[in-house]
Amino acid sequence: RKINKYIMKWNGWGYSDSRFLFNKKGQGEFTGKRYRLSGMILPSLKDWFEATFGTSLQHKTPATPTLNVSAVPPPNLVEPFVEELKVAGVAASHDPEGRVFRSHGHCLHEIFALREGRIGRVPDLVVWPNCHNDVVKIVELACKYNVCLMPYGGGTSVSSALECPLEETRSVVSLDTSQMNRILWIDEKNLTVHVEAGIIGQDLERQLNESGYCTGHEPDSMEFSSLGGWVATRASGMKKNIYGNIEDLVVHIKMVTPRGVIEKSCQGPRMSTGPDIHHFIMGSEGTLGVVTEVTMKIRPLPEYQKYGSIVFPNFQQGVSCLREVARQRCAPASIRLMDNEQFQFGHALKPQVSSIFTSFLDGLKKFYITKFKGFEPHHLCVATLLFEGDREKVLQHEKQVYDIAAKFGGLAAGEDNGQRGYMLTFVIAYLRDLGMDYYVIGESFETSVPWDRVLDLCRNVKERIVRECKERGVQFPPFSTCRVTQTYDAGACVYFYFAFNYRGLADPLHVYERVEHEAREEILANGGSLSHHHGVGKLRKEWMREAVSTVGLGMLQSVKEYVDPNNIFGNRNLL
């Protein structure tokens, strides 16, 4: 249990040994050995970084290196509760580092504060149940002593869901599910797996792969996020076109609430037994109880995987192509379309090429696309693709998608670019920490939107971000960019990144939060949803009434009041 704090950063994203930095020569570098980019030199990163943000490597804003334990408020413990936990054999600790580690997710304001050594309200105690029955015991005791419980999975939330409410006066206990990480059984006849909800995504997939199976659920956070967290936030994975989102994968859920345990009576694949209670649990964000065990669908590992990429003359053509792929229902496992700014950003992360021949080939490709085909380097955009399945079918499928792309001016741009695009998926989150070392703050946020509003929404939101930054005194134009990451029959998921240089601003966090707020208003005004997969938490709950209607919100409220009348699960998310 102590291992986490050494392996993971306490005030940034991911593993302690993995980070972006600029070395003494001013070259970008990614440290560690865990990723394909690890140990590589990134020769273009510095120029892109300085040109994009107007920063200089001379101006540094380093993070506080170690946690000042004396800055952590002393715990408010309910002694009889702690004693009874001990008797029940449930592990618990009020170690300050462990409490701080579980007091936050990865919103900008949370990490920014930690980097400056500012510690707010943190849980008073951390408990580690080992199994479903331990959770039942913890919840019973929390009810008995009126203690506030906050479930904690992988800690990757970007919705302020893990922040302790400032108005909470009771003892706050972080219920860490990390020890509930076992696969309980694999059913090869029905292709299902029964798992404890604390298991981390990469562990679940690795263990299933050893038996020749996968769930295929791969959110960008899968290295660190937990199965229980996916259920609690209605998560979506990169390969949902084949495997489905979490709501498509779940067959059975067991959840402990203050009223008792909720679960269905059988593992049937579909039921017509009134409104589906799973849909009260999925997306409940820790407000009703703790998910302890989940049965999900599994698939045999695909025999063949192939990456690809397509260059389009502009974003509009790219979106039209994705629309047509969705209309013909022939989307590959994953298809993502980056705008031009993101394409340039991806280019800046290209590692040093070892051979002259490879750089010569790259140069040829660039010449062909820009000079011979007449693509404008500042307008073109790229789609990355991942196909998987039987080899024959993949090759047919690939031809079908490339044929559609050709109708929209798309050119096949090779497997390497596709593979690099997906490789960057897991390292991109590390870039924000590099930005914060040099006066740059940023965030990503997402939405889902009908097809006919995709282009307007992308354009309007990016323009709104630029406008808001200018009006609030940001001196250099912000980095404002988007990609279409998921396609559906009736629409798409759009993901935005934005970041800016905050030098000269008196209160950069306030400016950032106002800009993000206005960007969300713009999304909603353009027909986008409040969230496609990040969830609501405390960050977006002011819009919940607008999102689900007054009556809808009342329904959710009454479920909460019945299941948890004393607000034991008092994280104040959603409602």
XYZ file of C-alpha atoms in Angstrom:
575
model
C 0.000 0.000 0.000
C 2.945 2.346 0.578
C 4.263 1.598 -2.897
C 2.028 4.117 -4.693
C 3.643 7.262 -3.396
C 7.096 6.285 -4.672
C 6.016 4.963 -8.055
C 3.590 7.795 -8.811
C 4.108 11.566 -8.742
C 2.389 13.283 -5.813
C 1.962 16.580 -7.690
C 1.763 15.684 -11.380
C 0.648 13.044 -13.854
C 1.765 9.431 -13.890
C 4.954 7.609 -12.978
C 7.683 9.431 -11.024
C 10.408 8.281 -13.426
C 8.616 9.506 -16.571
C 8.586 13.163 -17.500
C 9.275 15.627 -20.292
C 12.160 18.033 -19.785
C 14.490 20.293 -21.722
C 18.088 19.129 -21.269
C 21.183 21.364 -20.989
C 21.347 21.676 -24.780
C 17.726 22.848 -24.786
C 16.500 19.657 -26.476
C 13.251 18.032 -25.460
C 13.581 14.659 -23.762
C 11.223 12.097 -22.243
C 12.738 10.251 -19.291
C 12.284 6.729 -17.934
C 11.950 3.367 -19.669
C 8.224 2.675 -19.626
C 7.073 4.037 -22.988
C 8.223 3.795 -26.574
C 9.136 7.492 -26.401
C 11.164 6.994 -23.195
C 14.824 7.949 -23.421
C 14.362 9.672 -26.779
C 15.468 13.139 -27.838
C 12.758 15.367 -29.370
C 14.676 17.896 -31.469
C 11.657 19.979 -32.609
C 9.916 20.350 -29.242
C 11.735 23.477 -28.020
C 11.083 25.532 -31.178
C 7.415 24.498 -31.261
C 7.006 25.229 -27.539
C 8.600 28.676 -27.694
C 6.814 29.668 -30.911
C 3.408 28.401 -29.762
C 3.419 29.903 -26.278
C 5.815 32.821 -26.595
C 7.806 31.363 -23.710
C 11.508 31.247 -23.062
C 13.370 28.425 -21.344
C 15.030 31.157 -19.265
C 11.788 31.715 -17.333
C 11.121 28.716 -15.102
C 8.337 27.998 -12.609
C 9.516 24.811 -10.875
C 7.252 22.729 -8.658
C 7.732 22.270 -4.909
C 9.948 19.142 -4.908
C 8.611 17.443 -1.779
C 5.413 17.504 0.211
C 5.696 19.570 3.383
C 3.982 17.203 5.812
C 3.469 19.967 8.393
C 1.213 21.813 5.890
C -1.264 18.904 5.957
C -4.148 19.603 8.360
C -4.303 17.166 11.306
C -6.898 14.418 10.861
C -10.369 14.711 12.368
C -10.820 11.097 13.474
C -13.841 9.378 14.994
C -11.976 7.062 17.369
C -14.700 4.395 17.872
C -15.031 4.122 14.067
C -11.260 3.592 13.748
C -11.295 1.058 16.584
C -14.130 -0.997 15.076
C -12.357 -1.017 11.699
C -9.316 -2.464 13.449
C -11.448 -5.164 15.097
C -12.977 -5.998 11.700
C -9.460 -6.406 10.246
C -9.779 -3.536 7.756
C -6.500 -1.728 7.042
C -6.522 2.031 7.686
C -4.024 4.882 7.921
C -3.934 8.621 8.591
C -0.424 9.052 7.170
C -0.364 12.627 5.737
C 1.191 11.680 2.384
C -1.412 9.006 1.750
C -4.212 11.425 2.642
C -2.913 14.117 0.271
C -2.437 11.575 -2.534
C -6.150 10.671 -2.354
C -7.433 14.234 -1.961
C -7.344 15.168 -5.629
C -7.738 14.148 -9.235
C -5.995 15.793 -12.172
C -7.819 19.047 -12.831
C -5.498 21.948 -13.477
C -6.405 23.797 -10.254
C -5.736 20.668 -8.169
C -2.263 20.040 -9.605
C -1.354 23.748 -9.722
C -2.034 24.051 -5.985
C 0.040 20.953 -5.170
C 2.961 22.224 -7.255
C 2.904 25.396 -5.167
C 2.750 23.326 -1.976
C -0.765 24.494 -1.110
C -2.776 21.761 0.619
C -6.546 22.199 1.046
C -9.060 19.915 2.758
C -7.859 16.309 2.597
C -9.439 13.046 3.791
C -8.907 12.357 7.485
C -8.400 8.625 7.051
C -7.718 6.148 4.223
C -9.211 2.634 4.412
C -8.336 -0.335 2.204
C -11.054 -3.005 1.930
C -9.845 -6.369 0.616
C -13.159 -7.641 -0.709
C -16.894 -6.983 -1.042
C -17.609 -8.001 2.571
C -15.043 -5.513 3.885
C -16.876 -2.754 2.015
C -20.195 -3.846 3.549
C -18.572 -3.591 7.000
C -17.034 -0.141 6.280
C -20.350 1.256 5.031
C -22.226 -0.138 8.070
C -19.725 1.512 10.422
C -19.821 4.796 8.480
C -23.620 4.843 8.911
C -23.292 4.008 12.610
C -20.814 6.845 13.291
C -22.029 9.321 10.618
C -18.715 9.393 8.775
C -18.455 10.715 5.190
C -17.123 8.137 2.662
C -15.435 9.033 -0.621
C -14.660 6.084 -2.944
C -11.211 6.265 -4.589
C -10.179 4.144 -7.582
C -7.255 5.238 -9.737
C -7.397 8.956 -8.987
C -7.429 10.032 -12.656
C -10.621 12.125 -12.400
C -10.693 15.453 -14.265
C -13.963 16.753 -12.831
C -12.997 17.725 -9.240
C -14.840 14.555 -8.188
C -12.228 13.652 -5.558
C -11.973 17.061 -3.896
C -13.257 17.015 -0.319
C -16.189 19.448 -0.052
C -15.024 22.441 2.011
C -18.380 22.596 3.797
C -18.077 18.991 5.052
C -17.620 19.081 8.851
C -17.757 15.296 9.455
C -14.714 13.036 9.369
C -13.943 12.268 5.696
C -12.750 8.747 4.872
C -11.194 7.848 1.522
C -12.279 4.309 0.624
C -9.401 3.096 -1.565
C -10.417 0.080 -3.672
C -6.870 -0.764 -4.856
C -6.623 -3.998 -2.829
C -9.824 -5.334 -4.455
C -8.000 -6.162 -7.662
C -8.619 -9.829 -8.410
C -10.208 -11.548 -11.380
C -12.645 -13.897 -9.593
C -13.537 -16.038 -12.612
C -13.453 -16.242 -16.399
C -16.444 -17.925 -18.081
C -15.243 -19.151 -21.491
C -18.673 -20.485 -22.491
C -20.409 -17.123 -22.118
C -17.306 -15.005 -22.743
C -17.627 -13.053 -19.499
C -15.249 -12.201 -16.666
C -16.134 -11.425 -13.033
C -13.748 -8.925 -11.471
C -13.298 -6.901 -8.299
C -13.851 -3.232 -9.090
C -10.514 -1.915 -7.792
C -8.504 -3.534 -10.582
C -6.552 -1.079 -12.754
C -7.176 -1.129 -16.515
C -3.715 -2.205 -17.625
C -3.668 -5.046 -15.055
C -7.086 -6.296 -16.135
C -6.079 -6.381 -19.820
C -2.680 -7.952 -19.118
C -4.167 -10.756 -17.010
C -6.926 -11.425 -19.548
C -4.387 -11.415 -22.404
C -2.504 -14.213 -20.635
C -5.655 -16.340 -21.041
C -6.128 -15.247 -24.668
C -8.874 -12.658 -24.033
C -9.426 -8.913 -23.721
C -12.249 -6.558 -22.753
C -11.129 -4.113 -25.451
C -11.945 -1.212 -23.123
C -9.007 1.185 -23.472
C -9.609 4.703 -22.153
C -6.577 6.996 -22.429
C -6.220 6.701 -18.631
C -6.198 2.874 -18.619
C -2.694 2.663 -17.110
C -4.028 4.158 -13.868
C -7.857 4.194 -13.865
C -9.942 1.459 -12.244
C -12.880 -0.653 -13.371
C -15.023 0.836 -10.586
C -14.101 4.313 -11.793
C -15.135 3.438 -15.361
C -18.533 2.260 -14.128
C -18.981 5.264 -11.817
C -18.240 7.773 -14.606
C -19.749 5.989 -17.665
C -16.340 5.726 -19.294
C -15.549 5.317 -22.978
C -12.584 3.511 -24.530
C -10.589 4.188 -27.675
C -11.763 0.961 -29.365
C -15.469 1.302 -28.549
C -16.384 0.825 -32.244
C -15.645 -2.898 -31.823
C -16.054 -3.519 -28.105
C -18.535 -0.853 -27.013
C -18.438 1.717 -24.217
C -18.600 0.656 -20.566
C -22.432 0.533 -20.623
C -22.233 -1.994 -23.503
C -19.605 -4.137 -21.774
C -21.161 -4.469 -18.324
C -23.346 -7.543 -17.699
C -23.680 -7.400 -13.903
C -22.778 -4.953 -11.107
C -22.644 -5.371 -7.343
C -22.791 -2.135 -5.340
C -22.814 -1.471 -1.592
C -25.021 1.432 -0.469
C -26.110 2.663 2.986
C -29.459 0.884 2.325
C -27.796 -2.421 1.483
C -26.445 -4.182 -1.612
C -27.856 -3.564 -5.112
C -27.510 -6.279 -7.743
C -29.670 -8.044 -10.308
C -30.806 -11.621 -9.738
C -29.166 -13.132 -12.813
C -26.497 -12.546 -15.458
C -28.913 -12.380 -18.411
C -27.563 -10.459 -21.427
C -30.598 -8.144 -21.577
C -33.720 -7.635 -19.478
C -37.019 -5.833 -19.606
C -37.576 -5.355 -15.891
C -38.439 -1.680 -15.648
C -35.817 1.059 -15.960
C -32.361 -0.515 -15.901
C -30.918 -0.098 -12.397
C -27.431 -0.362 -13.892
C -28.064 3.068 -15.388
C -28.541 4.550 -11.923
C -25.193 3.053 -10.893
C -23.230 3.908 -14.038
C -22.475 7.611 -13.891
C -23.363 7.918 -10.197
C -19.812 9.167 -9.464
C -19.527 7.836 -5.919
C -22.695 9.547 -4.659
C -24.773 6.387 -4.004
C -22.286 3.766 -2.870
C -19.255 1.692 -3.845
C -19.133 -0.631 -6.835
C -17.383 -3.775 -5.559
C -17.686 -6.426 -8.302
C -18.465 -6.305 -12.015
C -19.131 -8.937 -14.678
C -18.119 -7.791 -18.156
C -18.006 -9.197 -21.646
C -14.690 -10.406 -23.013
C -13.504 -11.271 -26.544
C -10.777 -13.562 -27.858
C -7.639 -11.525 -28.600
C -7.710 -10.286 -32.217
C -5.364 -12.198 -34.502
C -4.248 -9.087 -36.388
C -3.761 -5.393 -35.710
C -2.901 -2.735 -38.238
C -2.354 1.005 -37.876
C -2.950 3.582 -40.557
C -3.163 7.293 -41.219
C -4.801 9.571 -43.770
C -3.898 13.163 -44.632
C -6.748 15.488 -45.664
C -6.380 18.891 -47.330
C -8.407 20.473 -44.483
C -10.443 19.709 -41.373
C -13.794 20.030 -43.180
C -12.901 17.257 -45.651
C -11.690 15.093 -42.771
C -14.948 15.498 -40.840
C -16.960 14.715 -44.007
C -14.955 11.512 -44.413
C -15.555 10.437 -40.784
C -19.244 11.211 -41.244
C -19.403 8.948 -44.304
C -17.485 6.154 -42.537
C -20.025 6.336 -39.691
C -22.955 6.435 -42.150
C -21.705 3.269 -43.839
C -21.068 1.765 -40.380
C -17.580 0.682 -41.334
C -15.499 2.505 -38.702
C -12.285 0.714 -37.674
C -11.570 -0.104 -34.006
C -10.435 3.499 -33.675
C -10.490 6.515 -35.961
C -9.390 9.946 -34.738
C -9.116 13.184 -36.690
C -6.684 15.884 -35.545
C -6.942 19.509 -36.619
C -3.926 21.314 -38.092
C -2.661 22.691 -34.752
C -2.684 19.215 -33.267
C -0.934 17.823 -36.332
C 1.884 20.392 -35.859
C 1.974 19.569 -32.138
C 2.323 15.835 -32.949
C 5.122 16.708 -35.363
C 6.996 18.545 -32.582
C 7.024 15.291 -30.586
C 8.786 13.368 -33.340
C 11.873 11.639 -31.901
C 15.326 12.137 -33.392
C 15.733 10.009 -36.501
C 18.748 7.752 -36.371
C 19.199 7.153 -40.085
C 19.656 9.572 -42.971
C 17.535 7.267 -45.133
C 14.481 7.591 -42.840
C 14.726 11.379 -42.736
C 15.108 11.374 -46.533
C 11.905 9.300 -46.848
C 10.066 11.662 -44.471
C 11.199 14.584 -46.594
C 9.962 12.863 -49.756
C 6.559 12.177 -48.190
C 6.251 15.805 -47.097
C 7.251 17.030 -50.567
C 4.689 14.733 -52.204
C 1.828 15.865 -49.967
C 2.546 19.618 -49.940
C 4.159 20.362 -53.332
C 2.868 17.636 -55.635
C -0.631 17.275 -54.172
C -0.880 20.953 -53.244
C -1.903 20.447 -49.597
C -1.409 23.607 -47.522
C 0.873 22.775 -44.539
C -1.197 25.146 -42.347
C -4.550 23.637 -43.296
C -3.958 19.927 -43.715
C -5.069 17.543 -40.995
C -4.507 13.885 -40.201
C -6.679 10.955 -39.195
C -5.086 8.050 -37.335
C -6.625 4.582 -37.649
C -6.446 1.268 -35.861
C -7.916 -1.877 -37.421
C -8.134 -5.191 -35.627
C -9.676 -8.623 -36.170
C -9.128 -11.458 -38.664
C -6.346 -10.639 -41.116
C -8.522 -11.065 -44.212
C -11.312 -8.909 -42.817
C -8.885 -6.211 -41.655
C -7.387 -5.900 -45.140
C -10.864 -5.668 -46.754
C -11.964 -3.178 -44.113
C -8.861 -1.078 -44.632
C -9.506 -0.861 -48.384
C -13.119 0.190 -47.778
C -12.060 3.032 -45.415
C -9.246 4.276 -47.690
C -11.616 4.231 -50.688
C -14.069 6.448 -48.781
C -11.211 8.751 -47.732
C -10.104 9.170 -51.353
C -13.541 10.616 -52.198
C -12.807 13.415 -49.709
C -9.284 14.101 -50.962
C -7.664 11.913 -48.306
C -4.244 10.361 -48.970
C -2.942 7.269 -47.172
C 0.000 8.495 -45.078
C 1.404 5.220 -43.779
C 1.289 2.929 -40.781
C 4.106 4.670 -38.908
C 2.227 7.941 -38.538
C -0.811 6.040 -37.286
C 1.179 4.044 -34.804
C 2.987 7.155 -33.558
C -0.343 8.887 -33.054
C -1.577 6.115 -30.786
C 1.777 5.827 -29.017
C 1.462 9.507 -28.028
C -1.935 8.810 -26.424
C -0.350 7.750 -23.132
C 2.443 10.343 -22.978
C 0.450 13.463 -23.890
C -0.860 13.828 -20.326
C 2.757 14.227 -19.147
C 3.160 17.369 -21.257
C 1.056 19.558 -18.981
C 3.661 19.194 -16.210
C 6.362 20.386 -18.631
C 4.215 23.400 -19.532
C 3.781 24.270 -15.861
C 7.580 24.334 -15.480
C 7.593 27.331 -17.881
C 4.520 29.494 -17.115
C 2.164 27.499 -19.363
C -1.135 26.151 -18.036
C -3.639 24.047 -19.936
C -6.323 21.412 -19.869
C -8.336 19.105 -22.073
C -12.132 18.803 -22.124
C -14.624 16.943 -24.270
C -18.188 16.804 -25.557
C -20.423 14.814 -27.872
C -22.398 16.498 -30.630
C -24.683 15.650 -33.591
C -22.882 15.351 -36.941
C -24.391 18.496 -38.475
C -22.989 20.628 -35.613
C -19.451 19.219 -35.459
C -17.735 21.813 -37.669
C -19.533 24.817 -36.172
C -18.884 23.625 -32.633
C -15.170 23.037 -33.273
C -14.698 26.424 -34.911
C -16.795 28.409 -32.420
C -15.270 26.882 -29.302
C -11.689 27.381 -30.522
C -12.463 30.989 -31.471
C -14.214 31.625 -28.146
C -11.131 30.405 -26.243
C -8.873 32.764 -28.221
C -11.263 35.690 -27.692
C -11.735 35.075 -23.955
C -7.980 34.802 -23.382
C -7.389 38.101 -25.170
C -10.115 39.887 -23.200
C -8.696 38.612 -19.908
C -5.198 39.884 -20.515
C -3.419 36.769 -21.765
C -0.576 38.315 -23.735
C 0.200 35.611 -26.260
C -2.501 33.855 -28.351
C -3.469 30.552 -26.672
C -2.962 27.078 -28.091
C -6.549 26.098 -28.930
C -7.062 22.836 -30.769
C -9.437 19.897 -31.181
C -9.788 16.377 -32.489
C -12.744 14.163 -33.310
C -12.025 11.032 -31.267
C -15.145 8.856 -31.561
C -17.809 8.409 -34.208
C -21.409 7.270 -33.696
C -24.418 6.832 -35.984
C -25.858 10.159 -34.885
C -22.793 12.218 -33.941
C -19.242 12.325 -32.668
C -17.106 12.954 -29.605
C -14.887 16.040 -29.834
C -11.896 16.587 -27.588
C -10.333 20.027 -27.046
C -6.914 21.002 -25.737
C -6.162 24.536 -24.716
C -3.172 26.121 -23.037
C -1.638 29.544 -22.626
C 1.354 31.444 -21.272
C 0.288 33.094 -18.001
C 3.282 35.396 -17.425
C 2.117 38.795 -16.292
C -1.292 37.609 -15.022
C -2.055 38.406 -11.385
C -4.344 35.366 -10.932
C -3.688 32.857 -13.725
C -5.953 30.153 -12.242
C -8.920 32.502 -12.112
C -8.359 33.523 -15.751
C -8.009 29.879 -16.760
C -11.213 28.877 -14.928
C -13.212 31.722 -16.509
C -11.983 30.768 -19.990
C -12.834 27.100 -19.437
C -16.270 28.094 -18.126
C -16.969 30.208 -21.224
C -15.729 27.387 -23.482
C -18.264 25.013 -21.862
C -21.023 27.616 -22.321
C -20.045 27.809 -26.005
C -20.169 24.005 -26.316
C -23.686 23.896 -24.852
C -24.826 26.819 -27.043
C -23.610 24.872 -30.098
C -25.609 21.747 -29.292
C -22.854 19.820 -27.519
C -23.304 17.681 -24.387
C -22.037 18.494 -20.894
C -19.674 15.500 -21.106
C -19.131 12.458 -23.323
C -16.969 10.444 -20.900
C -15.206 12.576 -18.261
C -18.327 12.918 -16.129
C -19.695 15.848 -14.147
C -18.077 15.811 -10.696
C -18.192 19.183 -8.982
C -16.629 21.007 -11.932
C -19.637 20.815 -14.261
C -22.571 20.288 -11.908
C -23.876 23.869 -12.269
C -25.102 22.801 -15.738
C -26.751 19.528 -14.651
C -30.272 20.992 -14.545
C -29.845 22.313 -18.084
C -28.368 18.961 -19.189
C -31.054 16.610 -17.821
C -34.040 18.966 -17.111
C -35.499 19.983 -13.747
C -37.632 16.839 -13.479
C -34.689 14.637 -14.495
C -32.534 16.205 -11.796
C -35.361 15.688 -9.281
C -35.488 11.975 -10.172
C -31.748 11.611 -9.521
C -32.128 13.574 -6.283
C -34.882 11.281 -5.028
C -32.816 8.157 -5.794
C -29.975 9.698 -3.751
C -32.342 10.521 -0.875
C -33.716 6.967 -0.757
C -30.403 5.103 -1.132
C -28.334 7.426 1.068
C -30.683 9.456 3.345
C -27.848 10.679 5.622
C -25.489 11.552 2.753
C -22.814 9.113 3.898
C -21.428 9.221 0.340
C -21.049 12.967 0.634
C -18.586 13.859 -2.147
C -21.275 16.243 -3.527
C -20.673 15.263 -7.138
C -23.445 15.651 -9.748
C -26.170 16.987 -7.435
